[in-house]
CSV table of C-alpha atoms and ligand atoms in Angstrom, one decimal:
chain,number,residue,atom,x,y,z
V,245,MET,CA,80.5,109.2,116.8
V,246,ILE,CA,79.0,108.5,113.4
V,247,SER,CA,79.3,111.5,111.1
V,248,ILE,CA,76.3,112.7,109.1
V,249,LYS,CA,77.3,114.2,105.8
V,250,SER,CA,75.9,117.6,104.7
V,251,SER,CA,74.6,117.9,101.1
V,252,ARG,CA,77.9,119.5,100.1
V,253,GLU,CA,79.9,116.6,101.7
V,254,ILE,CA,77.6,114.1,99.9
V,255,GLU,CA,78.4,115.7,96.5
V,256,LEU,CA,82.1,115.2,97.3
V,257,MET,CA,81.6,111.6,98.5
V,258,LYS,CA,79.8,111.0,95.2
V,259,ALA,CA,82.7,112.4,93.2
V,260,THR,CA,85.5,110.4,94.9
V,261,SER,CA,83.3,107.2,94.9
V,262,ALA,CA,82.6,107.5,91.2
V,263,LEU,CA,86.4,107.7,90.5
V,264,ALA,CA,87.0,104.6,92.6
V,265,ALA,CA,84.3,102.8,90.6
V,266,LYS,CA,85.8,104.0,87.3
V,267,THR,CA,89.2,102.7,88.3
V,268,LEU,CA,87.8,99.2,88.6
V,269,GLU,CA,86.1,99.6,85.2
V,270,TYR,CA,89.4,100.8,83.7
V,271,ILE,CA,91.5,97.9,85.1
V,272,GLU,CA,89.2,95.1,84.0
V,273,PRO,CA,90.7,94.3,80.6
V,274,PHE,CA,94.2,94.0,82.2
V,275,VAL,CA,93.1,91.3,84.7
V,276,VAL,CA,94.3,88.4,82.5
V,277,PRO,CA,96.8,85.5,82.7
V,278,GLY,CA,100.4,86.6,82.6
V,279,VAL,CA,99.9,90.1,84.2
V,280,SER,CA,101.6,90.7,87.5
V,281,THR,CA,99.8,92.3,90.5
V,282,GLU,CA,102.5,95.0,90.5
V,283,GLU,CA,101.5,96.0,86.9
V,284,ILE,CA,97.9,96.2,88.0
V,285,ASN,CA,99.0,98.4,90.9
V,286,LYS,CA,100.9,100.8,88.6
V,287,LEU,CA,98.0,101.1,86.1
V,288,CYS,CA,95.6,101.9,89.0
V,289,HIS,CA,98.0,104.3,90.6
V,290,ASP,CA,98.5,106.2,87.4
V,291,PHE,CA,94.7,106.3,86.6
V,292,ILE,CA,93.9,107.6,90.0
V,293,THR,CA,96.6,110.3,90.1
V,294,GLU,CA,95.8,111.4,86.5
V,295,HIS,CA,92.3,112.1,87.7
V,296,GLY,CA,93.6,114.4,90.4
V,297,ALA,CA,93.2,112.0,93.3
V,298,TYR,CA,95.5,110.1,95.7
V,299,PRO,CA,95.4,106.3,96.2
V,300,SER,CA,94.4,106.1,99.9
V,301,PRO,CA,96.2,102.8,100.7
V,302,LEU,CA,99.6,104.2,99.7
V,303,ASN,CA,101.5,104.8,103.0
V,304,TYR,CA,98.4,104.2,105.0
V,305,HIS,CA,99.8,102.9,108.3
V,306,GLY,CA,102.8,102.0,106.2
V,307,PHE,CA,101.0,100.0,103.4
V,308,PRO,CA,103.6,100.1,100.5
V,309,LYS,CA,101.3,100.1,97.4
V,310,SER,CA,98.4,102.0,95.9
V,311,VAL,CA,95.8,99.2,95.8
V,312,CYS,CA,95.3,95.9,97.6
V,313,THR,CA,95.5,92.8,95.4
V,314,SER,CA,94.2,89.6,97.1
V,315,LEU,CA,94.7,86.4,95.2
V,316,ASN,CA,92.8,83.1,95.8
V,317,GLU,CA,93.4,82.1,99.5
V,318,VAL,CA,94.2,85.7,100.4
V,319,ILE,CA,91.3,87.1,102.4
V,320,CYS,CA,92.3,90.8,102.1
V,321,HIS,CA,95.2,93.4,102.1
V,322,GLY,CA,97.4,91.5,99.7
V,323,ILE,CA,100.4,93.5,98.5
V,324,PRO,CA,101.0,93.9,94.8
V,325,ASP,CA,104.2,92.2,93.7
V,326,LYS,CA,106.1,91.8,90.4
V,327,ASN,CA,106.5,88.1,91.2
V,328,ASP,CA,102.8,87.4,91.6
V,329,ILE,CA,101.7,86.6,88.0
V,330,LEU,CA,98.1,85.9,87.3
V,331,LYS,CA,97.3,82.4,85.9
V,332,ASP,CA,94.2,80.8,84.3
V,333,GLY,CA,91.7,79.8,87.0
V,334,ASP,CA,92.8,82.4,89.6
V,335,ILE,CA,90.5,84.8,91.4
V,336,LEU,CA,91.9,88.3,92.2
V,337,ASN,CA,90.3,90.9,94.4
V,338,ILE,CA,91.4,94.5,93.6
V,339,ASP,CA,90.5,97.0,96.3
V,340,VAL,CA,90.6,100.6,95.2
V,341,THR,CA,90.3,103.6,97.6
V,342,THR,CA,90.6,107.1,96.2
V,343,TYR,CA,91.1,110.4,98.1
V,344,LEU,CA,89.7,113.3,96.1
V,345,ASN,CA,88.8,116.8,97.4
V,346,LYS,CA,89.4,115.6,101.0
V,347,PHE,CA,87.0,112.6,100.8
V,348,HIS,CA,87.6,108.8,100.5
V,349,GLY,CA,85.7,106.4,98.2
V,350,ASP,CA,86.3,102.7,98.7
V,351,THR,CA,85.3,99.7,96.5
V,352,ASN,CA,86.5,96.3,95.5
V,353,LYS,CA,85.7,93.5,93.2
V,354,THR,CA,86.8,89.9,92.8
V,355,PHE,CA,87.8,89.3,89.1
V,356,LEU,CA,87.8,85.8,87.5
V,357,VAL,CA,91.1,85.2,85.6
V,358,GLY,CA,90.4,83.1,82.5
V,359,ASN,CA,88.5,79.9,83.2
V,360,VAL,CA,87.6,79.5,86.9
V,361,SER,CA,86.3,76.2,88.3
V,362,PRO,CA,82.6,76.0,88.8
V,363,GLU,CA,83.0,75.6,92.6
V,364,VAL,CA,85.0,78.9,92.8
V,365,LYS,CA,82.9,80.7,90.4
V,366,LYS,CA,79.9,80.0,92.6
V,367,LEU,CA,81.8,81.3,95.6
V,368,VAL,CA,82.4,84.6,93.8
V,369,GLU,CA,78.8,84.9,92.6
V,370,VAL,CA,77.3,84.1,96.1
V,371,THR,CA,79.7,86.6,97.6
V,372,TYR,CA,78.4,89.3,95.3
V,373,GLN,CA,74.8,88.3,96.3
V,374,CYS,CA,75.8,88.6,100.0
V,375,MET,CA,77.1,92.1,99.4
V,376,ARG,CA,73.9,93.1,97.5
V,377,ALA,CA,71.7,91.6,100.2
V,378,GLY,CA,73.6,93.6,102.9
V,379,ILE,CA,73.1,96.7,100.8
V,380,ALA,CA,69.4,96.0,100.3
V,381,SER,CA,68.9,96.0,104.1
V,382,VAL,CA,70.1,99.7,104.4
V,383,VAL,CA,67.2,102.0,105.2
V,384,PRO,CA,66.9,104.9,107.7
V,385,GLY,CA,65.5,103.6,110.9
V,386,GLY,CA,67.1,100.2,110.3
V,387,HIS,CA,70.0,99.0,112.4
V,388,ILE,CA,73.6,98.2,111.4
V,389,GLY,CA,73.1,94.6,112.6
V,390,ASP,CA,70.5,94.1,109.8
V,391,ILE,CA,73.4,94.2,107.3
V,392,GLY,CA,75.3,91.3,108.8
V,393,ALA,CA,72.1,89.3,109.4
V,394,ALA,CA,71.3,89.5,105.7
V,395,ILE,CA,74.8,88.6,104.6
V,396,GLN,CA,75.3,85.6,106.9
V,397,GLU,CA,71.9,84.1,106.0
V,398,ILE,CA,73.0,83.7,102.3
V,399,ALA,CA,76.6,82.7,103.0
V,400,HIS,CA,75.6,80.0,105.5
V,401,ALA,CA,72.8,78.6,103.3
V,402,ASN,CA,75.5,78.0,100.7
V,403,GLY,CA,77.8,76.3,103.2
V,404,TYR,CA,80.3,79.1,103.3
V,405,SER,CA,81.8,81.0,106.2
V,406,VAL,CA,81.9,84.8,106.8
V,407,VAL,CA,85.1,86.4,107.9
V,408,GLU,CA,84.7,88.3,111.2
V,409,ASP,CA,88.1,89.7,111.9
V,410,TYR,CA,87.8,92.4,109.2
V,411,CYS,CA,84.8,94.6,108.8
V,412,GLY,CA,83.2,97.4,106.7
V,413,HIS,CA,83.5,100.9,108.1
V,414,GLY,CA,82.2,104.4,108.0
V,415,ILE,CA,84.0,106.5,105.4
V,416,GLY,CA,84.3,110.2,104.5
V,417,ARG,CA,87.0,112.6,105.5
V,418,GLU,CA,88.7,109.6,107.1
V,419,PHE,CA,89.4,106.3,105.3
V,420,HIS,CA,88.0,104.3,108.3
V,421,GLU,CA,85.4,106.0,110.5
V,422,ALA,CA,82.7,104.8,112.9
V,423,PRO,CA,80.7,102.6,112.7
V,424,GLN,CA,82.2,99.2,112.2
V,425,ILE,CA,80.1,97.1,109.8
V,426,VAL,CA,80.4,93.5,110.9
V,427,HIS,CA,79.3,91.1,108.2
V,428,VAL,CA,77.5,88.8,110.6
V,429,GLY,CA,74.8,89.9,113.0
V,430,LYS,CA,71.3,90.0,114.4
V,431,LYS,CA,68.5,92.1,113.0
V,432,GLY,CA,67.6,95.1,115.1
V,433,THR,CA,70.9,95.3,116.9
V,434,GLY,CA,73.6,98.0,116.6
V,435,PRO,CA,73.5,101.7,115.8
V,436,GLU,CA,70.4,103.1,114.0
V,437,MET,CA,70.9,104.0,110.3
V,438,LYS,CA,70.3,107.7,109.6
V,439,PRO,CA,70.2,109.7,106.3
V,440,GLY,CA,73.6,111.2,105.5
V,441,MET,CA,75.6,108.3,106.9
V,442,THR,CA,78.2,106.8,104.5
V,443,PHE,CA,79.8,103.5,105.1
V,444,THR,CA,81.2,100.5,103.3
V,445,ILE,CA,79.8,97.0,103.1
V,446,GLU,CA,82.5,94.5,102.1
V,447,PRO,CA,81.9,90.9,103.1
V,448,MET,CA,84.7,88.4,102.8
V,449,ILE,CA,83.3,84.9,102.2
V,450,ASN,CA,85.3,81.7,102.5
V,451,LEU,CA,84.9,78.3,100.9
V,452,GLY,CA,86.2,76.7,104.2
V,453,GLN,CA,86.6,78.1,107.7
V,454,LYS,CA,86.4,81.8,108.6
V,455,ASP,CA,89.7,82.0,110.4
V,456,GLY,CA,92.5,84.0,108.9
V,457,LYS,CA,96.2,84.3,109.6
V,458,LEU,CA,98.5,87.4,109.1
V,459,LEU,CA,101.6,86.7,107.0
V,460,LYS,CA,105.0,88.0,108.1
V,461,ASP,CA,104.8,91.0,105.7
V,462,GLY,CA,102.4,92.4,108.3
V,463,TRP,CA,99.5,92.9,105.8
V,464,THR,CA,98.5,89.9,103.8
V,465,VAL,CA,95.7,87.9,105.5
V,466,VAL,CA,95.3,84.3,104.2
V,467,THR,CA,92.8,81.6,105.2
V,468,ARG,CA,94.2,79.2,107.8
V,469,ASP,CA,92.9,76.2,105.8
V,470,LYS,CA,94.2,77.6,102.5
V,471,LYS,CA,90.8,77.4,100.9
V,472,TRP,CA,89.8,80.3,98.7
V,473,SER,CA,88.1,83.5,99.7
V,474,ALA,CA,86.1,86.2,97.8
V,475,GLN,CA,85.1,89.7,98.5
V,476,PHE,CA,83.1,92.6,97.1
V,477,GLU,CA,82.8,96.2,98.5
V,478,HIS,CA,80.7,99.2,97.9
V,479,THR,CA,80.5,102.7,99.5
V,480,ILE,CA,76.9,103.3,100.5
V,481,LEU,CA,74.9,106.5,101.4
V,482,VAL,CA,71.9,106.3,103.6
V,483,THR,CA,69.2,108.5,101.9
V,484,PRO,CA,65.9,109.7,103.4
V,485,THR,CA,64.1,106.8,101.6
V,486,GLY,CA,66.6,104.0,101.5
V,487,HIS,CA,70.2,104.0,100.2
V,488,GLU,CA,72.4,104.8,97.2
V,489,ILE,CA,75.4,102.8,96.0
V,490,LEU,CA,78.0,105.5,95.5
V,491,THR,CA,80.6,103.2,93.8
V,492,LEU,CA,78.2,101.5,91.4
V,493,ARG,CA,79.8,100.4,88.1
V,494,GLN,CA,78.1,100.5,84.7
V,495,GLU,CA,78.1,96.7,84.4
V,496,GLU,CA,75.9,96.5,87.6
V,497,SER,CA,72.2,97.2,87.9
V,498,LEU,CA,70.4,99.1,90.6
W,82,LIG,N1,90.5,99.3,101.2
W,82,LIG,C1,90.5,98.5,102.4
W,82,LIG,C2,89.2,98.5,103.0
W,82,LIG,O1,88.2,98.2,102.4
W,82,LIG,C3,91.6,98.9,103.4
W,82,LIG,C4,92.9,98.8,102.9
W,82,LIG,S1,94.0,99.3,104.1
W,82,LIG,C5,95.5,99.1,103.3
W,82,LIG,O2,88.9,99.0,104.1
W,82,LIG,F1,96.3,99.8,104.1
W,82,LIG,F2,95.7,97.8,103.3
W,82,LIG,F3,95.5,99.6,102.1
W,83,LIG,CO1,86.7,99.4,103.0
W,84,LIG,CO1,88.4,98.7,100.3
């Protein structure tokens, strides 16, 4: 069952989502060569808790940290570690989820660390475009499959693959709710989008093949071919006329 949020619930979704977005804005100047992903975790944890919220990943099904930090060939769910030190040319995805006033807000961004190769920089830029194209397809009366169709068109036109093993999701009182948002698809398929639905769109796009492999830590997902992967995520509200990006940052435009 896909929950429809009331106007009161939508206000609370806006508040938690805005805090998640603010956390990504706050952390940006710290994402530089020499910093460890554990330091980034600690800074995000403190920022979130100082704003009266709880970092949703912490202890979620046993996840040991407050944010996910996914470096280079890591597709998603990387675990912050004091021994993972950022170096020039890396790409780092930081995935922040906040729990504020009983509602979750979920967003992530792939940061460029110093000077990144043109090939990888293009991957990151196209991945952002993929997410925005998925978001642009959100309108009441549309179908969830429209999102994946829009994303895969851009990814494949650029010679990239789209990860299928991990998806976007409904979000609200629960971190992960129905429906699943698959990032490939066919227009006109899947559940109908209705005003008051809230879900994430979070495509993971790979330079090489789509297949991932889970590491022995039980969380970190890396590409099988070791080629690099990028991701962006926003929490979206379906409005009566279209959609609203609840986790929009100041650096982004509408
Ligand atoms: N924030 C991730 C998502 O976008 C989920 C992380 S689950 C965790 O859905 F346990 F790894 F934190
Ligand atoms: Co998510
Ligand atoms: Co997330």
